[in-house]
Short mmCIF file of C-alpha atoms and ligand atoms in Angstrom, two decimals:
data_model
loop_
_atom_site.label_atom_id
_atom_site.label_comp_id
_atom_site.label_asym_id
_atom_site.label_seq_id
_atom_site.Cartn_x
_atom_site.Cartn_y
_atom_site.Cartn_z
CA UNK F 11 -35.18 6.94 30.48
CA UNK F 12 -35.27 9.86 28.09
CA UNK F 13 -32.97 9.60 25.12
CA UNK F 14 -31.94 13.25 24.99
CA UNK F 15 -31.73 14.60 28.50
CA UNK F 16 -29.07 17.21 27.85
CA UNK F 17 -28.55 17.66 24.10
CA UNK F 18 -25.44 19.79 23.65
CA UNK F 19 -26.21 20.46 19.98
CA UNK F 20 -27.59 23.44 18.14
CA UNK F 21 -31.11 24.51 19.06
CA UNK F 22 -33.59 23.58 16.34
CA UNK F 23 -34.91 26.27 14.02
CA UNK F 24 -38.41 27.28 15.05
CA UNK F 25 -40.88 29.09 12.74
CA UNK F 26 -40.23 32.52 14.27
CA UNK F 27 -36.55 32.19 13.32
CA UNK F 28 -37.62 32.36 9.65
CA UNK F 29 -39.05 35.84 10.14
CA UNK F 30 -37.28 37.49 13.11
CA UNK F 31 -33.78 37.60 14.60
CA UNK F 32 -33.78 35.27 17.61
CA UNK F 33 -31.62 35.11 20.73
CA UNK F 34 -31.75 31.59 22.09
CA UNK F 35 -30.85 31.41 25.76
CA UNK F 36 -29.57 27.95 26.69
CA UNK F 37 -30.38 27.47 30.35
CA UNK F 38 -29.20 23.88 29.92
CA UNK F 39 -25.75 25.34 29.23
CA UNK F 40 -26.05 27.57 32.33
CA UNK F 41 -26.91 24.47 34.35
CA UNK F 42 -23.93 22.58 32.95
CA UNK F 43 -21.56 25.49 33.61
CA UNK F 44 -22.85 25.89 37.16
CA UNK F 45 -22.20 22.23 37.91
CA UNK F 46 -18.69 22.40 36.44
CA UNK F 47 -17.78 25.54 38.39
CA UNK F 48 -19.47 24.47 41.63
CA UNK F 49 -17.34 21.34 41.58
CA UNK F 50 -14.20 23.51 41.88
CA UNK F 51 -15.49 26.03 44.43
CA UNK F 52 -16.18 25.61 48.12
CA UNK F 53 -19.38 27.63 47.74
CA UNK F 54 -20.59 29.25 44.54
CA UNK F 55 -22.20 32.68 44.28
CA UNK F 56 -23.90 33.14 40.92
CA UNK F 57 -23.30 36.70 39.74
CA UNK F 58 -26.34 37.76 37.72
CA UNK F 59 -25.57 41.47 37.30
CA UNK F 60 -26.52 43.29 34.09
CA UNK F 61 -29.61 41.12 33.70
CA UNK F 62 -27.65 37.91 34.03
CA UNK F 63 -25.06 39.10 31.48
CA UNK F 64 -27.94 39.90 29.15
CA UNK F 65 -29.57 36.48 29.32
CA UNK F 66 -32.19 37.16 32.01
CA UNK F 67 -31.23 37.61 35.67
CA UNK F 68 -34.12 35.62 37.12
CA UNK F 69 -33.75 32.72 34.68
CA UNK F 70 -29.98 32.50 35.15
CA UNK F 71 -30.32 32.85 38.94
CA UNK F 72 -32.96 30.12 39.25
CA UNK F 73 -31.00 27.79 36.99
CA UNK F 74 -27.74 28.34 38.85
CA UNK F 75 -29.41 27.84 42.24
CA UNK F 76 -30.95 24.60 41.03
CA UNK F 77 -27.57 23.27 39.89
CA UNK F 78 -25.18 24.05 42.70
CA UNK F 79 -24.99 27.80 43.36
CA UNK F 80 -25.68 28.76 46.98
CA UNK F 81 -26.01 32.55 46.69
CA UNK F 82 -26.46 35.35 44.19
CA UNK F 83 -24.45 38.48 43.49
CA UNK F 84 -25.52 41.74 41.80
CA UNK F 85 -24.16 45.25 41.61
CA UNK F 86 -27.23 47.23 42.68
CA UNK F 87 -30.08 46.89 45.13
CA UNK F 88 -32.51 47.41 42.24
CA UNK F 89 -31.20 44.20 40.70
CA UNK F 90 -31.45 42.43 44.06
CA UNK F 91 -35.04 43.57 44.56
CA UNK F 92 -35.94 42.30 41.08
CA UNK F 93 -34.79 38.84 42.20
CA UNK F 94 -36.72 39.05 45.47
CA UNK F 95 -39.92 40.20 43.73
CA UNK F 96 -39.58 37.19 41.41
CA UNK F 97 -39.63 35.01 44.51
CA UNK F 98 -35.93 34.16 44.76
CA UNK F 99 -35.14 33.45 48.42
CA UNK F 100 -31.43 32.60 48.30
CA UNK F 101 -28.83 34.92 49.87
CA UNK F 102 -28.17 37.94 47.64
CA UNK F 103 -25.23 40.34 47.87
CA UNK F 104 -25.22 43.79 46.23
CA UNK F 105 -21.83 45.49 45.96
CA UNK F 106 -21.97 48.75 44.04
CA UNK F 107 -24.59 50.97 45.61
CA UNK F 108 -23.88 54.65 46.22
CA UNK F 109 -23.59 55.51 49.92
CA UNK F 110 -26.30 58.13 49.42
CA UNK F 111 -28.69 55.45 48.19
CA UNK F 112 -31.55 54.49 50.45
CA UNK F 113 -30.46 51.12 51.72
CA UNK F 114 -33.86 50.36 53.27
CA UNK F 115 -34.47 47.89 50.47
CA UNK F 116 -31.49 45.87 51.66
CA UNK F 117 -33.03 45.59 55.11
CA UNK F 118 -36.59 45.05 53.92
CA UNK F 119 -35.67 42.40 51.34
CA UNK F 120 -32.93 40.72 53.33
CA UNK F 121 -30.15 41.60 50.91
CA UNK F 122 -26.50 41.69 52.01
CA UNK F 123 -24.56 44.78 50.99
CA UNK F 124 -20.85 45.28 50.37
CA UNK F 125 -19.24 48.01 52.44
CA UNK F 126 -16.15 49.63 50.91
CA UNK F 127 -16.14 52.85 52.98
CA UNK F 128 -17.26 54.50 56.20
CA UNK F 129 -19.96 56.32 54.25
CA UNK F 130 -21.37 53.00 53.04
CA UNK F 131 -21.19 51.59 56.55
CA UNK F 132 -23.12 54.58 57.89
CA UNK F 133 -25.75 54.22 55.17
CA UNK F 134 -26.25 50.55 55.98
CA UNK F 135 -26.29 51.12 59.73
CA UNK F 136 -28.77 53.99 59.56
CA UNK F 137 -31.15 52.04 57.33
CA UNK F 138 -31.00 49.17 59.82
CA UNK F 139 -31.54 51.51 62.79
CA UNK F 140 -34.52 53.18 61.08
CA UNK F 141 -36.18 49.83 60.48
CA UNK F 142 -35.16 48.26 63.79
CA UNK F 143 -33.32 45.41 62.08
CA UNK F 144 -29.76 44.19 61.53
CA UNK F 145 -28.21 44.33 58.07
CA UNK F 146 -25.64 41.75 56.96
CA UNK F 147 -22.61 43.30 55.29
CA UNK F 148 -19.46 42.15 53.54
CA UNK F 149 -16.53 44.49 54.09
CA UNK F 150 -14.93 45.07 50.69
CA UNK F 151 -11.15 45.50 50.53
CA UNK F 152 -9.44 46.76 47.39
CA UNK F 153 -6.97 43.96 46.76
CA UNK F 154 -5.36 45.59 43.76
CA UNK F 155 -7.84 46.93 41.22
CA UNK F 156 -7.68 50.59 42.37
CA UNK F 157 -11.29 50.55 41.25
CA UNK F 158 -13.86 49.44 43.83
CA UNK F 159 -13.30 48.36 47.43
CA UNK F 160 -11.66 50.07 50.42
CA UNK F 161 -8.08 51.30 49.93
CA UNK F 162 -5.83 49.26 52.27
CA UNK F 163 -4.72 52.33 54.25
CA UNK F 164 -8.34 53.02 55.24
CA UNK F 165 -9.14 49.38 56.01
CA UNK F 166 -8.25 49.19 59.75
CA UNK F 167 -10.48 52.19 60.48
CA UNK F 168 -13.32 50.63 58.48
CA UNK F 169 -12.96 47.36 60.39
CA UNK F 170 -12.98 49.19 63.73
CA UNK F 171 -16.09 51.19 62.78
CA UNK F 172 -17.82 48.02 61.57
CA UNK F 173 -17.10 46.36 64.91
CA UNK F 174 -18.61 49.35 66.75
CA UNK F 175 -21.70 49.08 64.52
CA UNK F 176 -21.95 45.38 65.34
CA UNK F 177 -21.84 46.17 69.05
CA UNK F 178 -24.51 48.84 68.50
CA UNK F 179 -26.69 46.14 66.93
CA UNK F 180 -27.13 47.63 63.45
CA UNK F 181 -24.82 45.55 61.26
CA UNK F 182 -23.37 42.07 61.23
CA UNK F 183 -20.16 41.51 59.27
CA UNK F 184 -20.75 38.15 57.62
CA UNK F 185 -18.11 38.46 54.91
CA UNK F 186 -14.88 40.02 53.76
CA UNK F 187 -14.38 40.33 50.03
CA UNK F 188 -11.70 41.36 47.55
CA UNK F 189 -11.45 41.15 43.79
CA UNK F 190 -8.62 40.05 41.48
CA UNK F 191 -7.50 42.53 38.83
CA UNK F 192 -5.29 40.14 36.86
CA UNK F 193 -7.09 36.81 37.10
CA UNK F 194 -7.91 36.41 33.40
CA UNK F 195 -4.24 36.47 32.43
CA UNK F 196 -3.45 34.09 35.31
CA UNK F 197 -0.69 36.57 36.29
CA UNK F 198 1.01 34.66 39.11
CA UNK F 199 2.83 37.60 40.75
CA UNK F 200 -0.16 39.97 40.68
CA UNK F 201 -2.52 37.30 42.01
CA UNK F 202 -0.13 36.29 44.77
CA UNK F 203 0.17 39.94 45.83
CA UNK F 204 -3.62 40.37 45.81
CA UNK F 205 -4.10 37.16 47.77
CA UNK F 206 -1.53 38.27 50.36
CA UNK F 207 -3.26 41.63 50.67
CA UNK F 208 -6.58 39.84 51.16
CA UNK F 209 -5.20 37.48 53.81
CA UNK F 210 -3.73 40.47 55.66
CA UNK F 211 -7.09 42.27 55.40
CA UNK F 212 -8.93 39.30 56.88
CA UNK F 213 -6.41 39.17 59.74
CA UNK F 214 -6.95 42.89 60.38
CA UNK F 215 -10.71 42.34 60.46
CA UNK F 216 -10.29 39.54 62.98
CA UNK F 217 -7.95 41.71 65.06
CA UNK F 218 -10.73 44.31 65.17
CA UNK F 219 -12.99 41.67 66.70
CA UNK F 220 -14.90 40.77 63.54
CA UNK F 221 -15.69 37.13 62.69
CA UNK F 222 -16.51 37.06 58.96
CA UNK F 223 -17.51 33.54 57.94
CA UNK F 224 -17.43 34.17 54.20
CA UNK F 225 -14.07 35.19 52.77
CA UNK F 226 -14.30 35.67 49.02
CA UNK F 227 -11.79 36.88 46.46
CA UNK F 228 -12.05 35.06 43.14
CA UNK F 229 -14.42 35.08 40.16
CA UNK F 230 -14.69 32.82 37.10
CA UNK F 231 -11.05 32.97 36.04
CA UNK F 232 -9.92 32.19 39.58
CA UNK F 233 -12.19 29.15 39.86
CA UNK F 234 -10.85 27.84 36.57
CA UNK F 235 -7.18 28.61 36.96
CA UNK F 236 -6.20 29.92 40.41
CA UNK F 237 -7.07 27.28 43.02
CA UNK F 238 -5.07 29.13 45.69
CA UNK F 239 -7.60 31.96 45.71
CA UNK F 240 -10.72 29.94 46.56
CA UNK F 241 -11.35 30.70 50.28
CA UNK F 242 -14.99 30.20 51.39
CA UNK F 243 -16.90 31.38 48.34
CA UNK F 244 -16.36 32.21 44.66
CA UNK F 245 -18.36 34.88 42.83
CA UNK F 246 -18.92 33.58 39.32
CA UNK F 247 -20.66 35.42 36.50
CA UNK F 248 -19.04 35.04 33.08
CA UNK F 249 -18.51 31.32 33.49
CA UNK F 250 -22.21 30.69 34.06
CA UNK F 251 -22.99 31.96 30.58
CA UNK F 252 -20.07 30.08 29.05
CA UNK F 253 -17.36 32.73 28.94
CA UNK F 254 -13.90 31.54 30.01
CA UNK F 255 -11.95 34.78 30.61
CA UNK F 256 -8.66 32.86 30.53
CA UNK F 257 -9.41 31.17 27.20
CA UNK F 258 -7.64 28.05 28.47
CA UNK F 259 -10.27 25.72 29.91
CA UNK F 260 -12.66 24.34 27.27
CA UNK F 261 -15.11 22.97 29.86
CA UNK F 262 -17.91 25.53 29.61
CA UNK F 263 -20.79 25.71 27.15
CA UNK F 264 -21.93 28.89 25.44
CA UNK F 265 -25.41 29.87 26.59
CA UNK F 266 -26.38 32.24 23.79
CA UNK F 267 -27.08 31.74 20.12
CA UNK F 268 -28.23 34.43 17.68
CA UNK F 269 -29.88 33.61 14.37
CA UNK F 270 -31.39 35.87 11.73
CA UNK F 271 -33.56 35.21 8.70
CA UNK F 272 -32.61 36.27 5.22
CA UNK F 273 -35.17 38.91 4.25
CA UNK F 274 -33.94 39.73 0.74
CA UNK F 275 -31.38 38.49 -1.79
CA UNK F 276 -29.95 40.08 -4.92
CA UNK F 277 -27.55 38.80 -7.56
CA UNK F 278 -24.92 41.31 -8.57
CA UNK F 279 -21.89 41.45 -10.83
CA UNK F 280 -18.30 42.33 -10.02
CA UNK F 281 -17.41 45.82 -8.81
CA UNK F 282 -20.63 46.59 -6.92
CA UNK F 283 -20.21 48.74 -3.79
CA UNK F 284 -22.23 47.45 -0.82
CA UNK F 285 -23.74 49.51 1.98
CA UNK F 286 -22.75 52.90 3.36
CA UNK F 287 -19.57 54.40 1.89
CA UNK F 288 -19.11 51.26 -0.23
CA UNK F 289 -16.53 49.88 2.18
CA UNK F 290 -16.99 46.51 0.40
CA UNK F 291 -16.91 45.94 -3.33
CA UNK F 292 -17.76 42.65 -4.98
CA UNK F 293 -14.96 41.06 -6.95
CA UNK F 294 -17.05 38.63 -9.02
CA UNK F 295 -20.63 37.71 -9.76
CA UNK F 296 -22.22 36.88 -6.42
CA UNK F 297 -25.39 36.83 -4.33
CA UNK F 298 -25.95 39.29 -1.50
CA UNK F 299 -28.27 38.31 1.37
CA UNK F 300 -29.77 40.83 3.76
CA UNK F 301 -30.19 40.04 7.49
CA UNK F 302 -32.40 42.34 9.60
CA UNK F 303 -30.14 42.96 12.60
CA UNK F 304 -27.35 45.43 13.23
CA UNK F 305 -25.55 47.43 15.86
CA UNK F 306 -28.80 48.38 17.63
CA UNK F 307 -29.16 44.65 18.22
CA UNK F 308 -25.62 44.35 19.55
CA UNK F 309 -23.52 43.53 16.48
CA UNK F 310 -20.41 45.69 16.78
CA UNK F 311 -19.65 48.04 13.89
CA UNK F 312 -15.98 47.43 14.62
CA UNK F 313 -16.36 43.83 13.43
CA UNK F 314 -17.18 45.10 9.92
CA UNK F 315 -14.64 43.81 7.45
CA UNK F 316 -13.86 40.75 9.59
CA UNK F 317 -17.11 39.12 10.64
CA UNK F 318 -18.70 36.04 9.13
CA UNK F 319 -21.98 34.20 9.63
CA UNK F 320 -23.04 30.61 8.97
CA UNK F 321 -25.54 30.09 6.17
CA UNK F 322 -26.32 26.86 4.32
CA UNK F 323 -23.70 25.22 6.54
CA UNK F 324 -20.94 27.51 5.26
CA UNK F 325 -19.21 30.55 6.68
CA UNK F 326 -19.70 33.63 4.54
CA UNK F 327 -18.37 37.16 5.15
CA UNK F 328 -20.34 40.27 5.97
CA UNK F 329 -20.22 42.67 3.04
CA UNK F 330 -19.75 46.29 4.04
CA UNK F 331 -20.37 47.97 7.33
CA UNK F 332 -22.74 46.78 10.05
CA UNK F 333 -25.71 49.19 9.90
CA UNK F 334 -28.04 50.02 12.77
CA UNK F 335 -30.67 47.48 11.77
CA UNK F 336 -29.14 45.31 9.07
CA UNK F 337 -26.12 43.57 7.63
CA UNK F 338 -25.40 42.18 4.18
CA UNK F 339 -23.76 38.79 3.68
CA UNK F 340 -21.84 37.91 0.53
CA UNK F 341 -23.08 34.35 0.07
CA UNK F 342 -21.21 33.69 -3.20
CA UNK F 343 -22.86 30.94 -5.22
CA UNK F 344 -24.84 29.41 -2.33
CA UNK F 345 -28.52 29.16 -3.33
CA UNK F 346 -29.64 31.28 -0.37
CA UNK F 347 -33.29 32.43 -0.41
CA UNK F 348 -35.44 34.72 1.75
CA UNK F 349 -36.62 32.76 4.78
CA UNK F 350 -33.36 30.86 5.12
CA UNK F 351 -31.84 31.20 8.57
CA UNK F 352 -28.26 32.34 9.22
CA UNK F 353 -26.49 31.66 12.50
CA UNK F 354 -24.82 34.91 13.45
CA UNK F 355 -23.46 33.91 16.85
CA UNK F 356 -23.10 30.19 17.51
CA UNK F 357 -22.53 28.10 20.60
CA UNK F 358 -19.54 26.19 19.23
CA UNK F 359 -21.67 23.13 18.46
CA UNK F 360 -21.66 23.95 14.74
CA UNK F 361 -19.17 25.86 12.53
CA UNK F 362 -20.90 29.22 13.21
CA UNK F 363 -18.71 31.96 14.66
CA UNK F 364 -18.70 32.05 18.44
CA UNK F 365 -19.09 35.01 20.76
CA UNK F 366 -15.35 34.86 21.38
CA UNK F 367 -14.64 35.11 17.66
CA UNK F 368 -16.96 38.10 17.35
CA UNK F 369 -15.18 39.71 20.29
CA UNK F 370 -11.85 39.16 18.54
CA UNK F 371 -13.17 40.70 15.32
CA UNK F 372 -14.49 43.69 17.23
CA UNK F 373 -11.48 44.13 19.50
CA UNK F 374 -13.60 43.72 22.61
CA UNK F 375 -14.63 41.19 25.26
CA UNK F 376 -17.33 38.54 24.84
CA UNK F 377 -18.83 40.00 28.03
CA UNK F 378 -19.45 43.33 26.28
CA UNK F 379 -21.11 41.71 23.29
CA UNK F 380 -23.34 39.48 25.41
CA UNK F 381 -24.53 42.27 27.71
CA UNK F 382 -25.14 44.46 24.65
CA UNK F 383 -27.48 42.13 22.77
CA UNK F 384 -30.50 44.33 22.08
CA UNK F 385 -34.04 44.17 23.36
CA UNK F 386 -35.37 43.81 19.83
CA UNK F 387 -34.20 40.22 19.44
CA UNK F 388 -36.91 37.64 19.99
CA UNK F 389 -35.90 35.63 23.03
CA UNK F 390 -36.32 31.89 23.11
CA UNK F 391 -35.37 30.21 26.35
CA UNK F 392 -34.32 26.57 26.30
CA UNK F 393 -34.98 25.25 29.80
CA UNK F 394 -32.39 23.50 31.88
CA UNK F 395 -33.24 19.83 31.59
CA UNK F 396 -33.23 17.85 34.81
CA UNK F 397 -29.74 16.62 34.10
CA UNK F 398 -27.61 15.97 37.19
CA UNK F 399 -24.46 15.07 35.30
CA UNK F 400 -23.14 15.38 31.83
CA UNK F 401 -23.56 12.08 30.10
CA UNK F 402 -25.35 12.32 26.76
CA UNK F 403 -23.27 9.49 25.32
CA UNK F 404 -24.55 7.11 28.00
CA UNK F 405 -28.07 7.25 26.67
CA UNK F 406 -29.35 4.72 24.16
C1 LIG A 605 -18.44 40.96 37.81
C2 LIG A 605 -17.84 40.63 39.10
C3 LIG A 605 -17.66 39.29 39.46
C4 LIG A 605 -17.91 38.15 38.49
O1 LIG A 605 -16.79 38.07 37.65
P1 LIG A 605 -16.76 37.02 36.44
O2 LIG A 605 -15.41 37.17 35.85
O3 LIG A 605 -17.83 37.47 35.51
O4 LIG A 605 -17.02 35.70 36.99
C5 LIG A 605 -17.20 39.01 40.73
N1 LIG A 605 -16.92 39.99 41.60
C6 LIG A 605 -17.04 41.29 41.29
C7 LIG A 605 -16.70 42.33 42.30
C8 LIG A 605 -17.49 41.67 40.02
O5 LIG A 605 -17.61 42.95 39.70
#
């Protein structure tokens, strides 16, 4: 038996990390998170929108499917087609296409589409009619976001029209979906109201003669903290990549790490202004280390003045403002040299700042930071080890 089937620790430094900023994608963490979340859901849909939250839609999808996910979710047909062209055969649902979009790709690639309006229903039905096929749809009820989904007052008419389309042989209503607006805060009253609205919507669909087999309402936060919202399927995105929107369940593993090499150091005295507008001034003799990544790589300017990185095993502050392509670290008296590697975003396995800390410094969500990591970072993908359960301590 292998001694390190699922090492949870920090990814080792590879030679490229000494010369280029590197984004390490931990598919082993995605696998772990999928198993954890699948254990609490009746059926798990892995949401891999926005290129799998920036970590690679196909990689995240394949990993999730291999570790307990039964279906995939995306926002656009283009994302769904990317999965199909990569050979992914699992059920895929796309939920944010414009009704004017050509939905032929849904029919041709066997992709389910969400239907929040009569216009969307017509688009799906006409694509199916044109191609002589049936398209599977999930009627999408707005359960309280006032964002996407069908407003409740229009829902009975949508259900009736969907039933007519079923009888005409163009669509099949396989699902009814809603979405929780206040899941992350585990707001009991708001989630109870949304759940009641959803249950009523399902009853109205059934009254119209529809027989949706997949009722789905909750996402990551609901799987973690709102067991009453589970129904037949849970659409989980953030949790796959290690983001717990509630901040209360330390069971997930971060799937992204960012490192950067030191490309230059300089020793300076007290009172030296650093970077644009000298927003930072040294207070004593110190060493400044330059890292070649900045806001074009996804580091938020708004974290300037707060952010730290890990170098030589110690946390040291950024000095001055995050620039487009670079940041300066005040490393104090640490003997940092060019070629040393700083951990900018860590996975929580070492003292490096985590994505959640960066989000706090920047006043944003970890989701935004992760999906904004730039294309210039070298990507290193750690595969998901064949690790059915989480038991590193059981190995010799
Ligand atoms: C993004 C999204 C999800 C996934 O939510 P997470 O919080 O990332 O798990 C589920 N459903 C809909 C409609 C979404 O837009």
